[in-house]
Tab-separated table of C-alpha atoms in Angstrom:
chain	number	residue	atom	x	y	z
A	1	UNK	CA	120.463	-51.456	47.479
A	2	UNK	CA	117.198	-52.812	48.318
A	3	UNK	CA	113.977	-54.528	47.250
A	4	UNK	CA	110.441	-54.405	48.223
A	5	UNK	CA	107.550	-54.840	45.935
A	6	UNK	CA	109.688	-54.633	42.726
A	7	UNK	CA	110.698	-50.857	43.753
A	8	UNK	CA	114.253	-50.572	43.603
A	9	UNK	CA	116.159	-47.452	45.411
A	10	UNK	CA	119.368	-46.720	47.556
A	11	UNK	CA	120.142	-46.257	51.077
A	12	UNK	CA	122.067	-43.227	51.677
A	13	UNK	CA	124.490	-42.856	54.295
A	14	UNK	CA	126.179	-39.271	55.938
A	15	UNK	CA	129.864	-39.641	56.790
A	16	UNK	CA	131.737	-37.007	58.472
A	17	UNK	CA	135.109	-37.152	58.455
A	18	UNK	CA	135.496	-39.444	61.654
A	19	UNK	CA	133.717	-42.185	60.322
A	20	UNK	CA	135.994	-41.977	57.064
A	21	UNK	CA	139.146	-42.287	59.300
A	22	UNK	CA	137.347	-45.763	60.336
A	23	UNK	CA	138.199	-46.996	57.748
A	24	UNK	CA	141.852	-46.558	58.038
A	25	UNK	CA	142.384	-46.363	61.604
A	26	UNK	CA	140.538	-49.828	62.632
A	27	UNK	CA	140.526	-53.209	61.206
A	28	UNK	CA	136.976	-53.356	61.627
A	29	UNK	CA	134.796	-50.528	63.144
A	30	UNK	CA	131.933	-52.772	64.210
A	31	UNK	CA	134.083	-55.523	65.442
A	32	UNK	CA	135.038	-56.152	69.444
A	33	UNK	CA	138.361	-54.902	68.878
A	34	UNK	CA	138.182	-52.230	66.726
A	35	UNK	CA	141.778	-50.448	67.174
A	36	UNK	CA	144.450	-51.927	64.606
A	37	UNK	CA	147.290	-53.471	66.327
A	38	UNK	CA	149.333	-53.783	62.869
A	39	UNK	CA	148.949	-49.955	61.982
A	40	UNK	CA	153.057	-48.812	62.103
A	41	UNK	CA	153.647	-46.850	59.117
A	42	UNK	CA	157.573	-47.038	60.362
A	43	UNK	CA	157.097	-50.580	59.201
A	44	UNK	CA	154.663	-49.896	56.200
A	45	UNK	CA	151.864	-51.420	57.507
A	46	UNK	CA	148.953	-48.919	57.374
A	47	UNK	CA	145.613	-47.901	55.310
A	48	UNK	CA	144.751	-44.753	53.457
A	49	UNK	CA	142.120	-43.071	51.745
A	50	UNK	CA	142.045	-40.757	48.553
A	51	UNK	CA	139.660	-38.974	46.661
A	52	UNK	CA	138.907	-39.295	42.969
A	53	UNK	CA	141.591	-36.669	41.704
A	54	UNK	CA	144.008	-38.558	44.377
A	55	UNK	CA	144.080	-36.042	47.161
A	56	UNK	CA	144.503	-37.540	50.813
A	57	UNK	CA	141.356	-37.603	53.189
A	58	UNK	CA	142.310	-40.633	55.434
A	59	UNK	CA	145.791	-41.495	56.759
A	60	UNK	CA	147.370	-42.554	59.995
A	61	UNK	CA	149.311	-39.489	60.085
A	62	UNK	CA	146.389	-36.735	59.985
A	63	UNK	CA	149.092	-33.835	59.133
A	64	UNK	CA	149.091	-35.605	55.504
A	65	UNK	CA	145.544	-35.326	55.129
A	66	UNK	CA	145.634	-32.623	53.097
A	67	UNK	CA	143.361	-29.502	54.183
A	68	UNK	CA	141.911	-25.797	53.127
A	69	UNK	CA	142.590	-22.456	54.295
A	70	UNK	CA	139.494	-22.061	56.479
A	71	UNK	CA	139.891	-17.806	56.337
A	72	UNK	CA	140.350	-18.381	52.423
A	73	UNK	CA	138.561	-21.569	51.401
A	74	UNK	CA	141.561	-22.474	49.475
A	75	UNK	CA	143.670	-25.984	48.974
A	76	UNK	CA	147.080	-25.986	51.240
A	77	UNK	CA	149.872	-25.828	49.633
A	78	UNK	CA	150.436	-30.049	49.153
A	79	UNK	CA	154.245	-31.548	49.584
A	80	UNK	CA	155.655	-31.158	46.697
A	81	UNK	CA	158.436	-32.783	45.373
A	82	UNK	CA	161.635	-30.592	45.558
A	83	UNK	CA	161.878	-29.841	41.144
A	84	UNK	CA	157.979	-28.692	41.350
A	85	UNK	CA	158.984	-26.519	44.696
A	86	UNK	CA	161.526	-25.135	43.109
A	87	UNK	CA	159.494	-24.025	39.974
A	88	UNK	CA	156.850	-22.820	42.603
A	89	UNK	CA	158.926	-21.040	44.081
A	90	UNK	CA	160.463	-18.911	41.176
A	91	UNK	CA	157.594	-18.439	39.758
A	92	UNK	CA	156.042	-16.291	42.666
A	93	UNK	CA	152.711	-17.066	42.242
A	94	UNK	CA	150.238	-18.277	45.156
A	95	UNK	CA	150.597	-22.727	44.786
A	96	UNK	CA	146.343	-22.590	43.793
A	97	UNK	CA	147.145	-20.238	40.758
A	98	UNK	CA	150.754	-22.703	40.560
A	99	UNK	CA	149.080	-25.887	40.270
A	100	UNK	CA	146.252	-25.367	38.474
A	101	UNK	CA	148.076	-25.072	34.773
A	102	UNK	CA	150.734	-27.323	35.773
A	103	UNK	CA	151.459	-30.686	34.964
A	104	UNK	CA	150.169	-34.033	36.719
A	105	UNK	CA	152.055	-36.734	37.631
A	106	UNK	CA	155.346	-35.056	35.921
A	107	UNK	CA	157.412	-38.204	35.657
A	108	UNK	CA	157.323	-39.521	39.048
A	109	UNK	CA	160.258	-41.531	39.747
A	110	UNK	CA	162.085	-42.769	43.194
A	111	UNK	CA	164.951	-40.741	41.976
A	112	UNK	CA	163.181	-37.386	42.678
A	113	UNK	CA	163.244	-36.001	46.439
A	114	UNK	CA	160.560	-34.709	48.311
A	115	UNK	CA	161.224	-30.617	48.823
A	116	UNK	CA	162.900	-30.219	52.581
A	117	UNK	CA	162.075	-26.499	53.058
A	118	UNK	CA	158.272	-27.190	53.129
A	119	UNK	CA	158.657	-29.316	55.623
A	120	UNK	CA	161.095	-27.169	57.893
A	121	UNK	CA	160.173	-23.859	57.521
A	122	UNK	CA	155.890	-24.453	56.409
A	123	UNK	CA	155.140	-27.849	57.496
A	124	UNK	CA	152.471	-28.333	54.867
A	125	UNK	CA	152.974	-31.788	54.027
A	126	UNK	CA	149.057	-33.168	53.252
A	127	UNK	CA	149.430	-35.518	50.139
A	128	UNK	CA	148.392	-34.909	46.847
A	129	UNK	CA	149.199	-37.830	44.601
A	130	UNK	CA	149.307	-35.476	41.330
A	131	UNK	CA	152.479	-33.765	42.525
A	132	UNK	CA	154.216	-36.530	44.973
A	133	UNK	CA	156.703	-36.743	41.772
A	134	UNK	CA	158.768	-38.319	44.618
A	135	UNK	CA	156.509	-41.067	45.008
A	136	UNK	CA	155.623	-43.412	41.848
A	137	UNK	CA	153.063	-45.198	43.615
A	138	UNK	CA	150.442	-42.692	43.114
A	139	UNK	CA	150.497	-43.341	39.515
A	140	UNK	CA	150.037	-46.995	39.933
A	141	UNK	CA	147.308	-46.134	42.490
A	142	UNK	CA	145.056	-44.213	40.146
A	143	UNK	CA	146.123	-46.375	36.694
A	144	UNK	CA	144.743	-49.229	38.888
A	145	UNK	CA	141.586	-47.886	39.764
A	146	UNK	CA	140.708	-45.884	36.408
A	147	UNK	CA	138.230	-48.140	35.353
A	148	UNK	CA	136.528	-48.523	39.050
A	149	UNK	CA	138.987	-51.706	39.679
A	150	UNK	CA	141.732	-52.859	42.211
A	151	UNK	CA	145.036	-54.680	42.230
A	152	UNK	CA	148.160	-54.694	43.737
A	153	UNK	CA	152.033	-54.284	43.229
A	154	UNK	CA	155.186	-54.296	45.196
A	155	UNK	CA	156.809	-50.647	46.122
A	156	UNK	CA	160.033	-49.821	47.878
A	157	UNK	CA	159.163	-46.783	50.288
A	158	UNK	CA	161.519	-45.302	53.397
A	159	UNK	CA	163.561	-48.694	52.925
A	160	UNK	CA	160.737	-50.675	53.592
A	161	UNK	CA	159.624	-53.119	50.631
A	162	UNK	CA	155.564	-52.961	50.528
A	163	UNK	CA	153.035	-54.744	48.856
A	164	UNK	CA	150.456	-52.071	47.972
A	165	UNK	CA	147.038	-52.737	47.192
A	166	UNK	CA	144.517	-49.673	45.819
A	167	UNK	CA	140.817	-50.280	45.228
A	168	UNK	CA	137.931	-47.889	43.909
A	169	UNK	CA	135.113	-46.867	46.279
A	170	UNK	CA	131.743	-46.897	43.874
A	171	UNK	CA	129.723	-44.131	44.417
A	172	UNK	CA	126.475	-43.800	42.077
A	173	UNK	CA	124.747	-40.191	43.014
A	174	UNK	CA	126.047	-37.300	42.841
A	175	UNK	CA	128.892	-35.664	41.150
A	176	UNK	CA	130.962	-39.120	41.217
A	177	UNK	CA	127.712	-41.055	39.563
A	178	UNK	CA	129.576	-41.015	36.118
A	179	UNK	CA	133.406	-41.321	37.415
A	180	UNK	CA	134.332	-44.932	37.187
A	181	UNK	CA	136.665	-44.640	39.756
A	182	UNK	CA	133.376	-43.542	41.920
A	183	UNK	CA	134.551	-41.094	44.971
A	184	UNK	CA	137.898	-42.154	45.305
A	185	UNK	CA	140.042	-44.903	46.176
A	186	UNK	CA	141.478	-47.076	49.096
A	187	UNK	CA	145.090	-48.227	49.163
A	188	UNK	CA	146.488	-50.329	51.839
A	189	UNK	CA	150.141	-50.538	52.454
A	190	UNK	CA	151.872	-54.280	54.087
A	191	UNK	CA	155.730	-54.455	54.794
A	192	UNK	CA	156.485	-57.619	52.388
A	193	UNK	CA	158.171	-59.525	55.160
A	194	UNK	CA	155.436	-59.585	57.595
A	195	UNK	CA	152.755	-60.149	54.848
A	196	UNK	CA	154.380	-63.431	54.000
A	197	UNK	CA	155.098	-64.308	57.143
C-alpha cells in the first residue's frame, strides 16, 4: 500500500506459477543465496503452498501440485485416501462428479492409509487437503488460518516428528477480497530435532 497526497491505492503484482514456487523452493528469492540448503522432505524440512479451499500449488515435489486436464479443463483426480478410493471407485462415476457431493475432511485420522493403486497404476498423487483423510494436518492447517491467522503444532508424518507452522496469505481484490483466509495459505514443515537443535 502506498501514500501520496492523501490518495491511498494498491500495488498489484502478476505471479506466474514460477515465482509462486519461490516461495517454497528458496529461503529468500532476492537474497545472494537463494537455493535452500535445508529443503529434504525425507527429513521434513520443506515449505508448501495451498490455496483457499486447501488444494496444493507449491511443493518441493511438483507431482503433488495438483493439476487440470488440459484437453478437458477438469481437476485431476487428487490422492485420495484408500476408504474415499474405494467409494470412488464403486461408485463409477468420473472423481469431478465424485467429489463434488462428497464429504470434506471425513474424519481424518493417522489411522487411515493413503490408497496404493493410485499411485501404482495412475500416479495422480497432487494434494488436496479436503480428501488427504490420511493426513490430519490439513485440518489443523485450514482451522488455523480460518480467520486469516497462523500458528503452529507438532505432527508425526513418514516417522518423522514435525513442527508445522500454516499462515494465511491476505489478498484484498478480487474473488478472495472477502475470504479471511485471503488466497490461501503457507505451511512450513521442520523435523523437531533439527529445529531445536
Amino acid at each position: 500500500v502506498y501514500k501520496a497526497e492523501k490518495k491511498v491505492g494498491y500495488v498489484s503484482v502478476a505471479l506466474d506459477h514460477k515465482h509462486i514456487m519461490q516461495f517454497t523452493d528458496t529461503v529468500d528469492p532476492t537474497g545472494k543465496n537463494p537455493v535452500q540448503d535445508i529443503a529434504d522432505a525425507s527429513v521434513g524440512n520443506y515449505a508448501f503452498m495451498w490455496d483457499y479451499e486447501g488444494k496444493n500449488i507449491s511443493h518441493p515435489r511438483d507431482y503433488s501440485i495438483l493439476g487440470y486436464n488440459p484437453k478437458t479443463g477438469e481437476k485431476n483426480m487428487p490422492w485420495l485416501s484408500s476408504d474415499v478410493a474405494e467409494k470412488f471407485y464403486n461408485s463409477k462415476k468420473d472423481i469431478n462428479e465424485f467429489l463434488k457431493d462428497y464429504p470434506q475432511f471425513e474424519e481424518q485420522s493417522l489411522e487411515k492409509k493413503p490408497n496404493i493403486k493410485q499411485i501404482k497404476e495412475e500416479g495422480n498423487v497432487g494434494l488436496d487437503c479436503r480428501y488427504l483423510n490420511f493426513a490430519p494436518q490439513c485440518q489443523g492447517w485450514m482451522q488455523v488460518t480460518e480467520n486469516g491467522g497462523y500458528g503452529s503444532f507438532i505432527i508425526y508424518w513418514s516417522k518423522v516428528w514435525k513442527l508445522t507452522t500454516a499462515a494465511a496469505i491476505p489478498y484484498y481484490t478480487g474473488k478472495y477480497a472477502n475470504s479471511k483466509r485471503g488466497f490461501g495459505f503457507v505451511t512450513i514443515g521442520a523435523n523437531v530435532d533439527e529445529f531445536h537443535a
